[in-house]
Amino acid sequence: EDGAFSIRGSSAAVEVTGGSNVGGLIGRVNGSGYSVFSGCRADGFVSVSGMAGGFIGYVYAPAVISNCVARGDVRSAASYYGGFVGRLAHGDATIDRCWCSGAVWGTGGDIGSFIGHHARGTNVNCAVSAYANGPRPFCGNDPAITGGRLTQAEIKALSTGWPEAPKRAKSSAMIPISTPEELLAVTNNPSGSYVLTADIDFVGETVEPIGNYRNPFKGEFYGQNHKISNFYIDTTDKYAGLFGKINGG
């Protein structure tokens, strides 16, 4: 823990699950030695119950992390998690020219599209996808810490020669949906995990939103590039959309 070490030109594309201090490539960095991470990539899905980052979970040591990327999604049910790093907490730690493009979702506090919680350290010339991270701030606990926004075209250019970034694949535990009736039945179990297996055409039918103010959607829904079309929303609820309200889903 006290010695300096380096990881260069490495990558990982695995699904990572755990409790806390979890990352797509590195869980936690401790010690007094000055460490270097350069030119590395984490593509896997990170799903935890505590602190996590798409690339690294917790930085609590002198370190330089440069030209690294996290392209996997991050989900947690706690606080301190972000698309790239969960918590940056050492004054001699620097993240330089790094970016991330995965979605960040879940519940808790200090959730950032790039950094979950910034205590100490420096962030320089870092960026997030303008599309994947939704409304999350760049830094979960400090709105003054900001970074760049990468378009899909910029991400494609940066990823030339790389394999496609994997998204979490459907599993046998997911409930398949192929008809309008099966889609509307999601309201009966808003905490479930679902996957579309076909396009769904409502043929102009009026439907109520999936998830509402009293009973929000809390599960997982994977579209697999299928299309849901020709529906009208009819509701007196304060939230309206195909998904009316999502809370942690």
PDB file of C-alpha atoms in Angstrom:
ATOM      1  CA  GLU A   1       0.000   0.000   0.000  1.00  0.00           C
ATOM      2  CA  ASP A   2       2.826   2.461   0.725  1.00  0.00           C
ATOM      3  CA  GLY A   3       4.858   1.851  -2.440  1.00  0.00           C
ATOM      4  CA  ALA A   4       4.381   3.573  -5.770  1.00  0.00           C
ATOM      5  CA  PHE A   5       3.004   1.459  -8.607  1.00  0.00           C
ATOM      6  CA  SER A   6       1.705   1.953 -12.136  1.00  0.00           C
ATOM      7  CA  ILE A   7      -0.909   0.466 -14.458  1.00  0.00           C
ATOM      8  CA  ARG A   8      -0.583   1.443 -18.126  1.00  0.00           C
ATOM      9  CA  GLY A   9      -2.367   0.448 -21.300  1.00  0.00           C
ATOM     10  CA  SER A  10      -4.736  -1.978 -19.598  1.00  0.00           C
ATOM     11  CA  SER A  11      -8.441  -2.638 -20.059  1.00  0.00           C
ATOM     12  CA  ALA A  12     -11.294  -4.574 -18.473  1.00  0.00           C
ATOM     13  CA  ALA A  13     -14.744  -5.463 -19.815  1.00  0.00           C
ATOM     14  CA  VAL A  14     -16.421  -7.387 -17.014  1.00  0.00           C
ATOM     15  CA  GLU A  15     -19.573  -6.999 -14.940  1.00  0.00           C
ATOM     16  CA  VAL A  16     -18.505  -5.940 -11.444  1.00  0.00           C
ATOM     17  CA  THR A  17     -20.763  -6.327  -8.407  1.00  0.00           C
ATOM     18  CA  GLY A  18     -19.990  -5.763  -4.759  1.00  0.00           C
ATOM     19  CA  GLY A  19     -20.511  -3.683  -1.656  1.00  0.00           C
ATOM     20  CA  SER A  20     -18.353  -0.548  -1.632  1.00  0.00           C
ATOM     21  CA  ASN A  21     -14.998   0.736  -2.942  1.00  0.00           C
ATOM     22  CA  VAL A  22     -15.728  -0.822  -6.343  1.00  0.00           C
ATOM     23  CA  GLY A  23     -14.601   0.238  -9.812  1.00  0.00           C
ATOM     24  CA  GLY A  24     -14.714  -1.039 -13.364  1.00  0.00           C
ATOM     25  CA  LEU A  25     -10.912  -1.427 -13.320  1.00  0.00           C
ATOM     26  CA  ILE A  26      -9.718  -0.475  -9.810  1.00  0.00           C
ATOM     27  CA  GLY A  27     -11.568  -0.627  -6.500  1.00  0.00           C
ATOM     28  CA  ARG A  28      -9.517   1.576  -4.166  1.00  0.00           C
ATOM     29  CA  VAL A  29      -6.069   3.188  -4.116  1.00  0.00           C
ATOM     30  CA  ASN A  30      -4.461   3.703  -0.700  1.00  0.00           C
ATOM     31  CA  GLY A  31      -0.962   4.453   0.579  1.00  0.00           C
ATOM     32  CA  SER A  32       1.720   7.140   0.525  1.00  0.00           C
ATOM     33  CA  GLY A  33       3.546   6.139  -2.657  1.00  0.00           C
ATOM     34  CA  TYR A  34       2.917   8.091  -5.870  1.00  0.00           C
ATOM     35  CA  SER A  35       1.056   5.891  -8.333  1.00  0.00           C
ATOM     36  CA  VAL A  36       0.359   6.300 -12.048  1.00  0.00           C
ATOM     37  CA  PHE A  37      -2.539   5.039 -14.170  1.00  0.00           C
ATOM     38  CA  SER A  38      -2.273   5.864 -17.853  1.00  0.00           C
ATOM     39  CA  GLY A  39      -4.039   4.883 -21.065  1.00  0.00           C
ATOM     40  CA  CYS A  40      -6.428   2.434 -19.396  1.00  0.00           C
ATOM     41  CA  ARG A  41     -10.055   1.603 -20.152  1.00  0.00           C
ATOM     42  CA  ALA A  42     -12.939   0.111 -18.153  1.00  0.00           C
ATOM     43  CA  ASP A  43     -15.923  -1.028 -20.208  1.00  0.00           C
ATOM     44  CA  GLY A  44     -17.880  -3.172 -17.747  1.00  0.00           C
ATOM     45  CA  PHE A  45     -21.124  -2.626 -15.877  1.00  0.00           C
ATOM     46  CA  VAL A  46     -20.661  -1.722 -12.175  1.00  0.00           C
ATOM     47  CA  SER A  47     -23.527  -2.558  -9.826  1.00  0.00           C
ATOM     48  CA  VAL A  48     -23.002  -2.129  -6.082  1.00  0.00           C
ATOM     49  CA  SER A  49     -24.617  -1.225  -2.770  1.00  0.00           C
ATOM     50  CA  GLY A  50     -22.011   1.426  -1.837  1.00  0.00           C
ATOM     51  CA  MET A  51     -19.317   3.757  -3.177  1.00  0.00           C
ATOM     52  CA  ALA A  52     -18.270   3.083  -6.775  1.00  0.00           C
ATOM     53  CA  GLY A  53     -16.954   4.493 -10.019  1.00  0.00           C
ATOM     54  CA  GLY A  54     -17.013   3.365 -13.615  1.00  0.00           C
ATOM     55  CA  PHE A  55     -13.198   3.350 -13.636  1.00  0.00           C
ATOM     56  CA  ILE A  56     -12.102   3.591  -9.983  1.00  0.00           C
ATOM     57  CA  GLY A  57     -14.082   3.471  -6.758  1.00  0.00           C
ATOM     58  CA  TYR A  58     -12.012   5.490  -4.269  1.00  0.00           C
ATOM     59  CA  VAL A  59      -8.755   7.445  -4.593  1.00  0.00           C
ATOM     60  CA  TYR A  60      -7.092   8.014  -1.209  1.00  0.00           C
ATOM     61  CA  ALA A  61      -3.407   8.257  -2.185  1.00  0.00           C
ATOM     62  CA  PRO A  62      -1.041  10.406  -4.272  1.00  0.00           C
ATOM     63  CA  ALA A  63      -1.758   9.464  -7.879  1.00  0.00           C
ATOM     64  CA  VAL A  64      -1.977  10.644 -11.464  1.00  0.00           C
ATOM     65  CA  ILE A  65      -4.767   9.135 -13.563  1.00  0.00           C
ATOM     66  CA  SER A  66      -4.379  10.299 -17.168  1.00  0.00           C
ATOM     67  CA  ASN A  67      -5.867   9.473 -20.563  1.00  0.00           C
ATOM     68  CA  CYS A  68      -8.180   6.865 -19.065  1.00  0.00           C
ATOM     69  CA  VAL A  69     -11.812   6.130 -19.874  1.00  0.00           C
ATOM     70  CA  ALA A  70     -14.850   4.390 -18.375  1.00  0.00           C
ATOM     71  CA  ARG A  71     -17.562   3.390 -20.835  1.00  0.00           C
ATOM     72  CA  GLY A  72     -19.673   1.103 -18.642  1.00  0.00           C
ATOM     73  CA  ASP A  73     -22.841   1.941 -16.746  1.00  0.00           C
ATOM     74  CA  VAL A  74     -22.761   2.506 -12.967  1.00  0.00           C
ATOM     75  CA  ARG A  75     -25.554   1.750 -10.514  1.00  0.00           C
ATOM     76  CA  SER A  76     -25.653   1.973  -6.723  1.00  0.00           C
ATOM     77  CA  ALA A  77     -28.115   2.068  -3.872  1.00  0.00           C
ATOM     78  CA  ALA A  78     -25.990   4.304  -1.636  1.00  0.00           C
ATOM     79  CA  SER A  79     -23.947   7.505  -1.961  1.00  0.00           C
ATOM     80  CA  TYR A  80     -20.613   8.560  -3.494  1.00  0.00           C
ATOM     81  CA  TYR A  81     -20.675   7.118  -6.980  1.00  0.00           C
ATOM     82  CA  GLY A  82     -19.923   8.488 -10.421  1.00  0.00           C
ATOM     83  CA  GLY A  83     -19.384   7.591 -14.053  1.00  0.00           C
ATOM     84  CA  PHE A  84     -15.599   7.661 -13.636  1.00  0.00           C
ATOM     85  CA  VAL A  85     -14.686   7.870  -9.932  1.00  0.00           C
ATOM     86  CA  GLY A  86     -16.749   7.376  -6.805  1.00  0.00           C
ATOM     87  CA  ARG A  87     -14.699   9.525  -4.410  1.00  0.00           C
ATOM     88  CA  LEU A  88     -11.562  11.612  -4.908  1.00  0.00           C
ATOM     89  CA  ALA A  89     -10.065  12.325  -1.477  1.00  0.00           C
ATOM     90  CA  HIS A  90      -6.321  13.045  -1.631  1.00  0.00           C
ATOM     91  CA  GLY A  91      -4.714  16.449  -2.193  1.00  0.00           C
ATOM     92  CA  ASP A  92      -1.966  14.954  -4.367  1.00  0.00           C
ATOM     93  CA  ALA A  93      -4.305  13.036  -6.645  1.00  0.00           C
ATOM     94  CA  THR A  94      -4.918  14.313 -10.180  1.00  0.00           C
ATOM     95  CA  ILE A  95      -7.318  13.093 -12.853  1.00  0.00           C
ATOM     96  CA  ASP A  96      -6.182  14.460 -16.217  1.00  0.00           C
ATOM     97  CA  ARG A  97      -7.717  14.114 -19.712  1.00  0.00           C
ATOM     98  CA  CYS A  98     -10.078  11.308 -18.747  1.00  0.00           C
ATOM     99  CA  TRP A  99     -13.682  10.753 -19.844  1.00  0.00           C
ATOM    100  CA  CYS A 100     -16.685   8.497 -19.356  1.00  0.00           C
ATOM    101  CA  SER A 101     -19.781   7.647 -21.352  1.00  0.00           C
ATOM    102  CA  GLY A 102     -21.838   5.203 -19.280  1.00  0.00           C
ATOM    103  CA  ALA A 103     -25.202   5.874 -17.695  1.00  0.00           C
ATOM    104  CA  VAL A 104     -25.249   6.565 -13.936  1.00  0.00           C
ATOM    105  CA  TRP A 105     -28.352   5.647 -11.983  1.00  0.00           C
ATOM    106  CA  GLY A 106     -29.665   4.645  -8.591  1.00  0.00           C
ATOM    107  CA  THR A 107     -30.511   6.245  -5.268  1.00  0.00           C
ATOM    108  CA  GLY A 108     -28.528   8.057  -2.601  1.00  0.00           C
ATOM    109  CA  GLY A 109     -26.551  11.282  -2.376  1.00  0.00           C
ATOM    110  CA  ASP A 110     -23.450  12.729  -4.037  1.00  0.00           C
ATOM    111  CA  ILE A 111     -24.008  11.119  -7.429  1.00  0.00           C
ATOM    112  CA  GLY A 112     -22.078  12.587 -10.341  1.00  0.00           C
ATOM    113  CA  SER A 113     -21.826  11.919 -14.047  1.00  0.00           C
ATOM    114  CA  PHE A 114     -18.014  11.950 -13.581  1.00  0.00           C
ATOM    115  CA  ILE A 115     -17.165  12.317  -9.849  1.00  0.00           C
ATOM    116  CA  GLY A 116     -19.501  11.202  -7.092  1.00  0.00           C
ATOM    117  CA  HIS A 117     -17.845  13.012  -4.190  1.00  0.00           C
ATOM    118  CA  HIS A 118     -14.880  15.383  -4.368  1.00  0.00           C
ATOM    119  CA  ALA A 119     -13.105  15.948  -1.033  1.00  0.00           C
ATOM    120  CA  ARG A 120      -9.583  16.791  -2.243  1.00  0.00           C
ATOM    121  CA  GLY A 121      -7.617  16.431  -5.443  1.00  0.00           C
ATOM    122  CA  THR A 122      -7.583  17.928  -8.928  1.00  0.00           C
ATOM    123  CA  ASN A 123      -9.655  17.314 -12.030  1.00  0.00           C
ATOM    124  CA  VAL A 124      -8.220  18.679 -15.325  1.00  0.00           C
ATOM    125  CA  ASN A 125      -9.626  18.540 -18.867  1.00  0.00           C
ATOM    126  CA  CYS A 126     -12.073  15.726 -18.144  1.00  0.00           C
ATOM    127  CA  ALA A 127     -15.406  15.140 -19.876  1.00  0.00           C
ATOM    128  CA  VAL A 128     -18.590  13.075 -19.947  1.00  0.00           C
ATOM    129  CA  SER A 129     -20.964  11.961 -22.671  1.00  0.00           C
ATOM    130  CA  ALA A 130     -23.560  14.623 -23.393  1.00  0.00           C
ATOM    131  CA  TYR A 131     -26.174  11.892 -23.832  1.00  0.00           C
ATOM    132  CA  ALA A 132     -25.575   8.947 -21.503  1.00  0.00           C
ATOM    133  CA  ASN A 133     -25.516  10.583 -18.084  1.00  0.00           C
ATOM    134  CA  GLY A 134     -28.850  12.376 -18.049  1.00  0.00           C
ATOM    135  CA  PRO A 135     -29.415  15.058 -15.405  1.00  0.00           C
ATOM    136  CA  ARG A 136     -26.566  14.090 -13.084  1.00  0.00           C
ATOM    137  CA  PRO A 137     -24.170  16.973 -12.332  1.00  0.00           C
ATOM    138  CA  PHE A 138     -20.512  16.523 -13.286  1.00  0.00           C
ATOM    139  CA  CYS A 139     -19.600  16.338  -9.593  1.00  0.00           C
ATOM    140  CA  GLY A 140     -22.182  15.051  -7.150  1.00  0.00           C
ATOM    141  CA  ASN A 141     -21.297  17.162  -4.110  1.00  0.00           C
ATOM    142  CA  ASP A 142     -19.827  20.346  -5.661  1.00  0.00           C
ATOM    143  CA  PRO A 143     -21.579  22.093  -8.574  1.00  0.00           C
ATOM    144  CA  ALA A 144     -18.537  24.377  -8.999  1.00  0.00           C
ATOM    145  CA  ILE A 145     -16.530  21.400 -10.308  1.00  0.00           C
ATOM    146  CA  THR A 146     -17.392  20.974 -13.963  1.00  0.00           C
ATOM    147  CA  GLY A 147     -16.002  19.346 -17.088  1.00  0.00           C
ATOM    148  CA  GLY A 148     -16.508  19.025 -20.801  1.00  0.00           C
ATOM    149  CA  ARG A 149     -19.377  17.404 -22.691  1.00  0.00           C
ATOM    150  CA  LEU A 150     -18.603  14.953 -25.476  1.00  0.00           C
ATOM    151  CA  THR A 151     -20.973  14.393 -28.390  1.00  0.00           C
ATOM    152  CA  GLN A 152     -21.582  10.942 -29.832  1.00  0.00           C
ATOM    153  CA  ALA A 153     -19.404  11.878 -32.814  1.00  0.00           C
ATOM    154  CA  GLU A 154     -16.551  12.881 -30.513  1.00  0.00           C
ATOM    155  CA  ILE A 155     -16.845   9.650 -28.545  1.00  0.00           C
ATOM    156  CA  LYS A 156     -16.809   7.646 -31.791  1.00  0.00           C
ATOM    157  CA  ALA A 157     -13.634   9.443 -32.879  1.00  0.00           C
ATOM    158  CA  LEU A 158     -11.979   8.884 -29.493  1.00  0.00           C
ATOM    159  CA  SER A 159     -12.916   5.190 -29.628  1.00  0.00           C
ATOM    160  CA  THR A 160     -11.547   4.431 -33.107  1.00  0.00           C
ATOM    161  CA  GLY A 161     -10.261   0.876 -33.192  1.00  0.00           C
ATOM    162  CA  TRP A 162     -11.880  -0.100 -29.891  1.00  0.00           C
ATOM    163  CA  PRO A 163     -14.575  -2.783 -29.523  1.00  0.00           C
ATOM    164  CA  GLU A 164     -18.130  -1.651 -28.918  1.00  0.00           C
ATOM    165  CA  ALA A 165     -18.728  -0.682 -25.296  1.00  0.00           C
ATOM    166  CA  PRO A 166     -20.841  -3.502 -23.816  1.00  0.00           C
ATOM    167  CA  LYS A 167     -24.108  -2.700 -22.113  1.00  0.00           C
ATOM    168  CA  ARG A 168     -25.571  -4.964 -19.494  1.00  0.00           C
ATOM    169  CA  ALA A 169     -26.954  -7.955 -21.348  1.00  0.00           C
ATOM    170  CA  LYS A 170     -30.367  -9.457 -20.694  1.00  0.00           C
ATOM    171  CA  SER A 171     -30.372 -12.414 -18.336  1.00  0.00           C
ATOM    172  CA  SER A 172     -32.713 -15.327 -17.673  1.00  0.00           C
ATOM    173  CA  ALA A 173     -34.063 -13.438 -14.655  1.00  0.00           C
ATOM    174  CA  MET A 174     -35.455 -10.652 -16.831  1.00  0.00           C
ATOM    175  CA  ILE A 175     -39.152 -10.714 -17.749  1.00  0.00           C
ATOM    176  CA  PRO A 176     -39.620 -10.678 -21.558  1.00  0.00           C
ATOM    177  CA  ILE A 177     -42.095  -8.225 -23.072  1.00  0.00           C
ATOM    178  CA  SER A 178     -43.447  -8.625 -26.609  1.00  0.00           C
ATOM    179  CA  THR A 179     -47.086  -7.385 -26.491  1.00  0.00           C
ATOM    180  CA  PRO A 180     -48.889  -4.203 -25.398  1.00  0.00           C
ATOM    181  CA  GLU A 181     -50.588  -6.140 -22.597  1.00  0.00           C
ATOM    182  CA  GLU A 182     -47.271  -7.357 -21.207  1.00  0.00           C
ATOM    183  CA  LEU A 183     -45.846  -3.842 -21.314  1.00  0.00           C
ATOM    184  CA  LEU A 184     -48.806  -2.329 -19.434  1.00  0.00           C
ATOM    185  CA  ALA A 185     -48.544  -5.121 -16.843  1.00  0.00           C
ATOM    186  CA  VAL A 186     -45.196  -3.640 -15.717  1.00  0.00           C
ATOM    187  CA  THR A 187     -47.269  -1.355 -13.456  1.00  0.00           C
ATOM    188  CA  ASN A 188     -48.152  -4.432 -11.377  1.00  0.00           C
ATOM    189  CA  ASN A 189     -44.483  -4.953 -10.461  1.00  0.00           C
ATOM    190  CA  PRO A 190     -42.587  -1.670 -10.816  1.00  0.00           C
ATOM    191  CA  SER A 191     -39.476  -3.137  -9.142  1.00  0.00           C
ATOM    192  CA  GLY A 192     -38.983  -5.902 -11.698  1.00  0.00           C
ATOM    193  CA  SER A 193     -36.388  -6.332 -14.436  1.00  0.00           C
ATOM    194  CA  TYR A 194     -37.743  -6.326 -17.987  1.00  0.00           C
ATOM    195  CA  VAL A 195     -36.474  -6.704 -21.545  1.00  0.00           C
ATOM    196  CA  LEU A 196     -38.227  -5.962 -24.834  1.00  0.00           C
ATOM    197  CA  THR A 197     -38.082  -8.887 -27.245  1.00  0.00           C
ATOM    198  CA  ALA A 198     -40.115  -7.286 -30.071  1.00  0.00           C
ATOM    199  CA  ASP A 199     -41.395  -3.964 -31.372  1.00  0.00           C
ATOM    200  CA  ILE A 200     -44.702  -2.907 -29.788  1.00  0.00           C
ATOM    201  CA  ASP A 201     -47.373  -0.953 -31.700  1.00  0.00           C
ATOM    202  CA  PHE A 202     -50.280   0.356 -29.614  1.00  0.00           C
ATOM    203  CA  VAL A 203     -52.222   1.316 -32.787  1.00  0.00           C
ATOM    204  CA  GLY A 204     -53.352   4.630 -31.328  1.00  0.00           C
ATOM    205  CA  GLU A 205     -54.454   3.228 -27.972  1.00  0.00           C
ATOM    206  CA  THR A 206     -54.618   5.543 -24.953  1.00  0.00           C
ATOM    207  CA  VAL A 207     -52.513   4.316 -22.031  1.00  0.00           C
ATOM    208  CA  GLU A 208     -51.539   5.432 -18.557  1.00  0.00           C
ATOM    209  CA  PRO A 209     -47.869   6.015 -17.676  1.00  0.00           C
ATOM    210  CA  ILE A 210     -45.739   3.222 -16.240  1.00  0.00           C
ATOM    211  CA  GLY A 211     -44.860   4.492 -12.766  1.00  0.00           C
ATOM    212  CA  ASN A 212     -46.620   7.443 -11.182  1.00  0.00           C
ATOM    213  CA  TYR A 213     -46.341   9.817  -8.220  1.00  0.00           C
ATOM    214  CA  ARG A 214     -47.620   7.225  -5.743  1.00  0.00           C
ATOM    215  CA  ASN A 215     -46.056   4.130  -7.289  1.00  0.00           C
ATOM    216  CA  PRO A 216     -42.869   5.018  -9.232  1.00  0.00           C
ATOM    217  CA  PHE A 217     -40.921   2.618 -11.432  1.00  0.00           C
ATOM    218  CA  LYS A 218     -37.924   1.260  -9.467  1.00  0.00           C
ATOM    219  CA  GLY A 219     -36.774  -1.589 -11.651  1.00  0.00           C
ATOM    220  CA  GLU A 220     -34.766  -2.107 -14.832  1.00  0.00           C
ATOM    221  CA  PHE A 221     -35.971  -1.847 -18.416  1.00  0.00           C
ATOM    222  CA  TYR A 222     -33.852  -2.854 -21.410  1.00  0.00           C
ATOM    223  CA  GLY A 223     -35.120  -1.853 -24.843  1.00  0.00           C
ATOM    224  CA  GLN A 224     -32.628  -3.862 -26.942  1.00  0.00           C
ATOM    225  CA  ASN A 225     -33.204  -1.283 -29.719  1.00  0.00           C
ATOM    226  CA  HIS A 226     -36.864  -2.234 -30.146  1.00  0.00           C
ATOM    227  CA  LYS A 227     -39.526   0.384 -30.862  1.00  0.00           C
ATOM    228  CA  ILE A 228     -42.634   1.349 -28.831  1.00  0.00           C
ATOM    229  CA  SER A 229     -44.971   3.407 -31.011  1.00  0.00           C
ATOM    230  CA  ASN A 230     -48.442   4.874 -31.659  1.00  0.00           C
ATOM    231  CA  PHE A 231     -49.648   5.432 -28.109  1.00  0.00           C
ATOM    232  CA  TYR A 232     -51.344   8.342 -26.367  1.00  0.00           C
ATOM    233  CA  ILE A 233     -50.877   9.209 -22.708  1.00  0.00           C
ATOM    234  CA  ASP A 234     -53.987   9.982 -20.657  1.00  0.00           C
ATOM    235  CA  THR A 235     -53.431  10.816 -17.006  1.00  0.00           C
ATOM    236  CA  THR A 236     -54.394  13.298 -14.307  1.00  0.00           C
ATOM    237  CA  ASP A 237     -51.166  12.518 -12.443  1.00  0.00           C
ATOM    238  CA  LYS A 238     -48.521  15.232 -11.991  1.00  0.00           C
ATOM    239  CA  TYR A 239     -45.974  13.222 -14.020  1.00  0.00           C
ATOM    240  CA  ALA A 240     -46.623  12.107 -17.593  1.00  0.00           C
ATOM    241  CA  GLY A 241     -44.708  10.064 -20.145  1.00  0.00           C
ATOM    242  CA  LEU A 242     -44.384   6.443 -21.179  1.00  0.00           C
ATOM    243  CA  PHE A 243     -42.646   6.198 -17.790  1.00  0.00           C
ATOM    244  CA  GLY A 244     -44.358   8.741 -15.577  1.00  0.00           C
ATOM    245  CA  LYS A 245     -42.004   8.698 -12.598  1.00  0.00           C
ATOM    246  CA  ILE A 246     -38.774   6.738 -12.038  1.00  0.00           C
ATOM    247  CA  ASN A 247     -37.243   6.482  -8.585  1.00  0.00           C
ATOM    248  CA  GLY A 248     -33.912   4.670  -8.629  1.00  0.00           C
ATOM    249  CA  GLY A 249     -34.778   2.600 -11.695  1.00  0.00           C
TER     250      GLY A 249
END
